[in-house]
Structures are given as structure tokens and as C-alpha cells.
Amino acid sequence: MRILLIEDEPDLALWLTRSLQKKGFTVEWSNDGMVAYHRLRIEEFDALVLDLGLPGMDGRALLARLRSEDNRTPVLILTARDSLQERVGALECGADDFLPKPFRIEELMARVNALIRRSRGKEKPRMACASLAYDLSTQRFTLDGALLSVSPREAEVLRILVQRSGEPVNKQFILDRLNDKDEDEINIEAIEVLVHRLRKKLQDSDVHIVTLRGVGYCLEPVTDEEP
């Protein structure tokens, strides 16, 4: 899952980025509200972690503008200004949740997961397509109830596909959501190789990865009409 962290304190941002990445999130960081706004006009994220005290455009103004443009990305507000008026104001501007500083990383991750689940209509920290399931708490895949053995990079790609199961996902979308995507070997061709490996591991199961020519990949159940 891809998170945009909008925070102007470098030490806090670095700690949050590393902590969230360890839990399987892909984290992008912006330290300026206006820069973040322009990114959000052309990029898609699964959730925003937003500080209110920002240069360029403060967090409340950024949030109000996003909601006025019908951007419904879930937003968790972080702020040191922990007053009732501040909380109410942020929620009325369109925030989905509010977490005062200081906080524990475990609580932040639980809140972010809850926001993403609610935004996708999920009631449990589990994503599935046919008998393929991904558990957010253990970060493991099972296929027909058995543990599916995948490499860390394969797991990242498969998580993106199962999260968007039934929807076409292009290669660039997948690439943008990988951790350490600046490594030399991580490129569009590498995505093709990873998908090829995943297809082999899903062979003879009730779920497969379909190539939609000119569009991308789609993870979907195998129907009775298919061989």
C-alpha cells in the first residue's frame, strides 16, 4: 500500500518512513503542502498521513482543497496542537482520523490500516481473491489455506495485485508502489519477470493473472469456462 507522508520535520519523517516500510508500506515523503498538492493531482495514494503545520500550504488548507476537488483518499492528521477545537476543525475539513503527537508507531499503523480497510469496504485486515488471501497482520499469503512461498519482491507485486483484484493494473502503477524501486534492476522489465514467476506459483489454482494487452495485469478468479 502506497502512503504519502506530508511532514516538515525531517527526523520524524525519516523515522515514520522507515517504520512504515518495515511493515510493508511504500512511503513517499513531502515536506511542503503545495508540493504535496501538486503530486496528489497526478498521483494516486492509498492514504495520506498529514501534518497540519506545513510550509507552502498548511495541512488544513491542503485537506480542504483536496476534498473540494472530490479527492477521497483517506487522511490521518498528525499534529502537536491537541485541542478539541483543533480536532473538530480538522475533521470538519475532511480528515478521517486524528492522532496527536507524540504517538506510538503501532497505533499509527493500526489507524492507517483501518482507514484503508474502510475506504475499500473491508472489515478485516485481510485481502483475498478466490482462495488466494493476504493477511495484513502477518504479511503472508495463503493459497487454498496453505502458506504460499514467495520472495519479498514477488510478495510486493502480488500484494498490489490482490489489493486491486478484478481491476486492471499497469506496470508503472506496480513499479511506483515498490520499495527500493531506485535499484538498478527494478524496472518495467523486472515487473514482467516477477509476474511470470507469480503465474507459475498460481498455476493450477483457482486464481490467475490475466494480461490485458495495452492496459496491464488483472488478478481474478478462474471461471468455469476457462481451461
Coordinates of C-alpha atoms in Angstrom, one line a residue:
M1 CA 0.0 0.0 0.0
R2 CA 1.3 3.4 -1.0
I3 CA 1.3 6.2 1.6
L4 CA 2.1 9.9 1.1
L5 CA 3.6 11.3 4.3
I6 CA 3.3 15.1 4.4
E7 CA 5.5 16.2 7.3
D8 CA 8.1 19.0 7.6
E9 CA 10.1 17.6 10.5
P10 CA 12.9 15.6 8.8
D11 CA 13.8 13.4 11.8
L12 CA 10.2 12.5 12.4
A13 CA 9.6 11.9 8.7
L14 CA 12.6 9.6 8.4
W15 CA 11.6 7.5 11.4
L16 CA 8.0 7.2 10.2
T17 CA 9.1 6.3 6.7
R18 CA 11.5 3.5 7.9
S19 CA 8.9 2.2 10.4
L20 CA 6.1 2.0 7.8
Q21 CA 8.4 0.4 5.2
K22 CA 9.3 -2.3 7.6
K23 CA 5.6 -3.2 7.8
G24 CA 5.2 -3.4 4.0
F25 CA 4.0 0.1 3.1
T26 CA 5.5 2.0 0.3
V27 CA 6.1 5.5 1.6
E28 CA 6.6 8.8 -0.3
W29 CA 7.6 11.9 1.6
S30 CA 6.8 15.6 1.0
N31 CA 7.7 18.4 3.4
D32 CA 5.7 21.1 1.7
G33 CA 1.9 21.4 1.4
M34 CA 1.9 23.0 -2.0
V35 CA 4.3 20.4 -3.4
A36 CA 2.2 17.6 -1.9
Y37 CA -1.0 19.1 -3.5
H38 CA 0.6 19.1 -7.0
R39 CA 1.7 15.5 -6.5
L40 CA -1.8 14.5 -5.5
R41 CA -3.3 15.9 -8.7
I42 CA -1.3 13.5 -10.8
E43 CA -0.5 10.5 -8.5
E44 CA -2.7 8.1 -6.6
F45 CA -2.1 7.0 -2.9
D46 CA -3.9 4.6 -0.6
A47 CA -3.7 7.0 2.3
L48 CA -2.2 10.3 3.4
V49 CA -0.5 11.0 6.8
L50 CA -0.7 14.7 7.1
D51 CA 0.8 17.2 9.5
L52 CA -1.1 20.5 9.9
G53 CA 1.8 22.9 10.4
L54 CA 3.4 22.9 6.9
P55 CA 5.1 25.4 4.7
G56 CA 3.7 26.3 1.3
M57 CA 0.2 25.4 2.2
D58 CA -0.9 24.4 5.7
G59 CA -2.4 20.9 6.3
R60 CA -5.9 22.2 6.8
A61 CA -5.9 24.2 3.6
L62 CA -4.5 21.3 1.7
L63 CA -7.1 19.0 3.1
A64 CA -10.0 21.4 2.3
R65 CA -8.8 21.8 -1.3
L66 CA -8.5 18.1 -1.8
R67 CA -12.0 17.4 -0.6
S68 CA -13.4 20.3 -2.6
E69 CA -12.0 18.6 -5.7
D70 CA -13.6 15.3 -4.6
N71 CA -10.3 13.6 -3.7
R72 CA -11.4 10.9 -1.3
T73 CA -8.1 9.5 -0.3
P74 CA -8.2 8.6 3.4
V75 CA -6.4 11.1 5.6
L76 CA -4.8 10.7 9.0
I77 CA -3.9 14.0 10.7
L78 CA -0.8 14.3 12.8
T79 CA -0.3 17.4 14.9
A80 CA 1.1 18.7 18.2
R81 CA -1.8 21.0 18.6
D82 CA -4.0 18.6 20.5
S83 CA -7.0 20.7 21.4
L84 CA -10.7 19.9 21.0
Q85 CA -11.1 22.8 18.6
E86 CA -8.2 21.6 16.5
R87 CA -9.5 18.1 16.3
V88 CA -13.0 19.2 15.4
G89 CA -11.7 21.7 12.8
A90 CA -9.6 19.0 11.1
L91 CA -12.4 16.5 11.0
E92 CA -14.8 19.1 9.6
C93 CA -12.3 19.9 6.9
G94 CA -12.5 16.3 5.8
A95 CA -10.0 14.3 7.8
D96 CA -10.8 10.7 8.5
D97 CA -8.8 10.3 11.7
F98 CA -6.7 12.4 14.1
L99 CA -3.5 11.4 16.0
P100 CA -1.8 13.8 18.4
K101 CA 2.0 14.0 18.8
P102 CA 3.7 12.2 20.4
F103 CA 2.4 8.8 19.4
R104 CA 3.4 5.2 19.2
I105 CA 4.1 3.8 15.7
E106 CA 1.9 0.8 16.4
E107 CA -1.1 3.0 16.9
L108 CA -0.4 5.0 13.7
M109 CA -0.1 1.8 11.6
A110 CA -3.3 0.4 13.1
R111 CA -5.1 3.6 12.3
V112 CA -3.8 3.8 8.7
N113 CA -4.7 0.1 8.1
A114 CA -8.2 0.8 9.5
L115 CA -8.7 3.8 7.2
I116 CA -7.6 1.8 4.1
R117 CA -9.8 -1.1 5.0
R118 CA -12.8 1.2 5.5
S119 CA -12.1 3.0 2.2
R120 CA -12.2 -0.4 0.4
G121 CA -15.2 -1.7 2.3
K122 CA -13.0 -4.2 4.2
E123 CA -14.0 -5.2 7.7
K124 CA -10.9 -7.4 8.4
P125 CA -7.2 -6.8 7.8
R126 CA -7.2 -9.4 5.0
M127 CA -7.4 -9.1 1.3
A128 CA -8.4 -12.0 -1.0
C129 CA -9.2 -13.2 -4.5
A130 CA -10.8 -16.7 -4.7
S131 CA -8.6 -18.9 -2.5
L132 CA -5.6 -16.5 -2.5
A133 CA -5.5 -14.4 0.7
Y134 CA -3.2 -11.8 2.1
D135 CA -3.2 -11.1 5.9
L136 CA -2.0 -7.6 6.7
S137 CA -1.1 -8.5 10.3
T138 CA 1.2 -11.4 9.4
Q139 CA 2.1 -10.1 5.9
R140 CA 1.7 -13.6 4.5
F141 CA -0.1 -15.1 1.6
T142 CA -2.1 -18.3 1.7
L143 CA -3.4 -20.2 -1.3
D144 CA -6.3 -22.6 -0.6
G145 CA -5.4 -22.4 3.1
A146 CA -1.7 -23.3 2.6
L147 CA 1.2 -20.8 3.0
L148 CA 2.3 -19.5 -0.4
S149 CA 6.1 -19.3 -0.7
V150 CA 7.1 -16.0 -2.5
S151 CA 10.1 -13.8 -2.4
P152 CA 9.9 -10.4 -0.8
R153 CA 9.7 -8.7 -4.2
E154 CA 7.1 -11.2 -5.5
A155 CA 5.1 -10.6 -2.4
E156 CA 5.1 -6.8 -3.0
V157 CA 3.8 -7.3 -6.6
L158 CA 1.2 -9.9 -5.5
R159 CA 0.0 -7.7 -2.7
I160 CA -0.6 -4.8 -5.2
L161 CA -2.5 -7.2 -7.5
V162 CA -4.7 -8.7 -4.8
Q163 CA -5.4 -5.3 -3.3
R164 CA -6.7 -4.3 -6.8
S165 CA -8.1 -7.7 -7.7
G166 CA -10.7 -7.5 -10.5
E167 CA -9.2 -4.2 -11.7
P168 CA -6.6 -3.6 -14.4
V169 CA -3.2 -2.6 -13.0
N170 CA -0.5 -1.3 -15.4
K171 CA 3.2 -2.0 -14.9
Q172 CA 4.1 1.6 -14.0
F173 CA 1.5 1.6 -11.3
I174 CA 3.1 -1.5 -9.8
L175 CA 6.6 -0.1 -10.2
D176 CA 5.6 3.1 -8.4
R177 CA 4.5 1.2 -5.3
L178 CA 7.6 -1.0 -4.8
N179 CA 10.0 -0.2 -2.0
D180 CA 13.6 0.4 -3.1
K181 CA 12.4 1.0 -6.7
D182 CA 15.6 3.1 -7.4
E183 CA 17.7 -0.1 -7.5
D184 CA 19.1 -0.6 -11.0
E185 CA 17.4 -4.0 -11.5
I186 CA 13.9 -2.7 -10.7
N187 CA 12.3 -1.5 -13.9
I188 CA 9.4 -2.3 -16.2
E189 CA 11.1 -5.5 -17.5
A190 CA 11.7 -6.7 -13.9
I191 CA 7.9 -6.4 -13.3
E192 CA 7.3 -8.7 -16.2
V193 CA 9.7 -11.2 -14.8
L194 CA 8.1 -11.1 -11.4
V195 CA 4.6 -11.5 -12.8
H196 CA 5.9 -14.5 -14.8
R197 CA 7.1 -16.1 -11.6
L198 CA 3.9 -15.5 -9.8
R199 CA 1.9 -17.0 -12.6
K200 CA 3.9 -20.2 -12.2
K201 CA 3.2 -20.3 -8.4
L202 CA -0.5 -19.7 -9.0
Q203 CA -0.7 -22.4 -11.7
D204 CA -3.5 -25.0 -11.3
S205 CA -5.2 -22.8 -8.6
D206 CA -8.5 -21.0 -8.8
V207 CA -6.9 -17.6 -9.4
H208 CA -4.7 -16.3 -12.1
I209 CA -3.0 -13.1 -13.5
V210 CA -4.5 -12.1 -16.8
T211 CA -2.7 -9.8 -19.3
L212 CA -4.9 -7.1 -20.8
R213 CA -3.0 -6.0 -23.9
G214 CA -2.2 -2.3 -23.8
V215 CA -3.7 -2.0 -20.3
G216 CA -1.8 -4.1 -17.8
Y217 CA -2.4 -7.1 -15.5
C218 CA -5.5 -8.2 -13.7
L219 CA -5.7 -10.7 -10.8
E220 CA -9.0 -12.6 -11.0
P221 CA -10.6 -15.9 -10.2
V222 CA -10.6 -18.7 -12.8
T223 CA -14.0 -19.2 -14.2
D224 CA -15.7 -22.5 -15.1
E225 CA -15.4 -21.6 -18.8
E226 CA -11.6 -21.2 -18.6
P227 CA -9.3 -24.2 -19.1

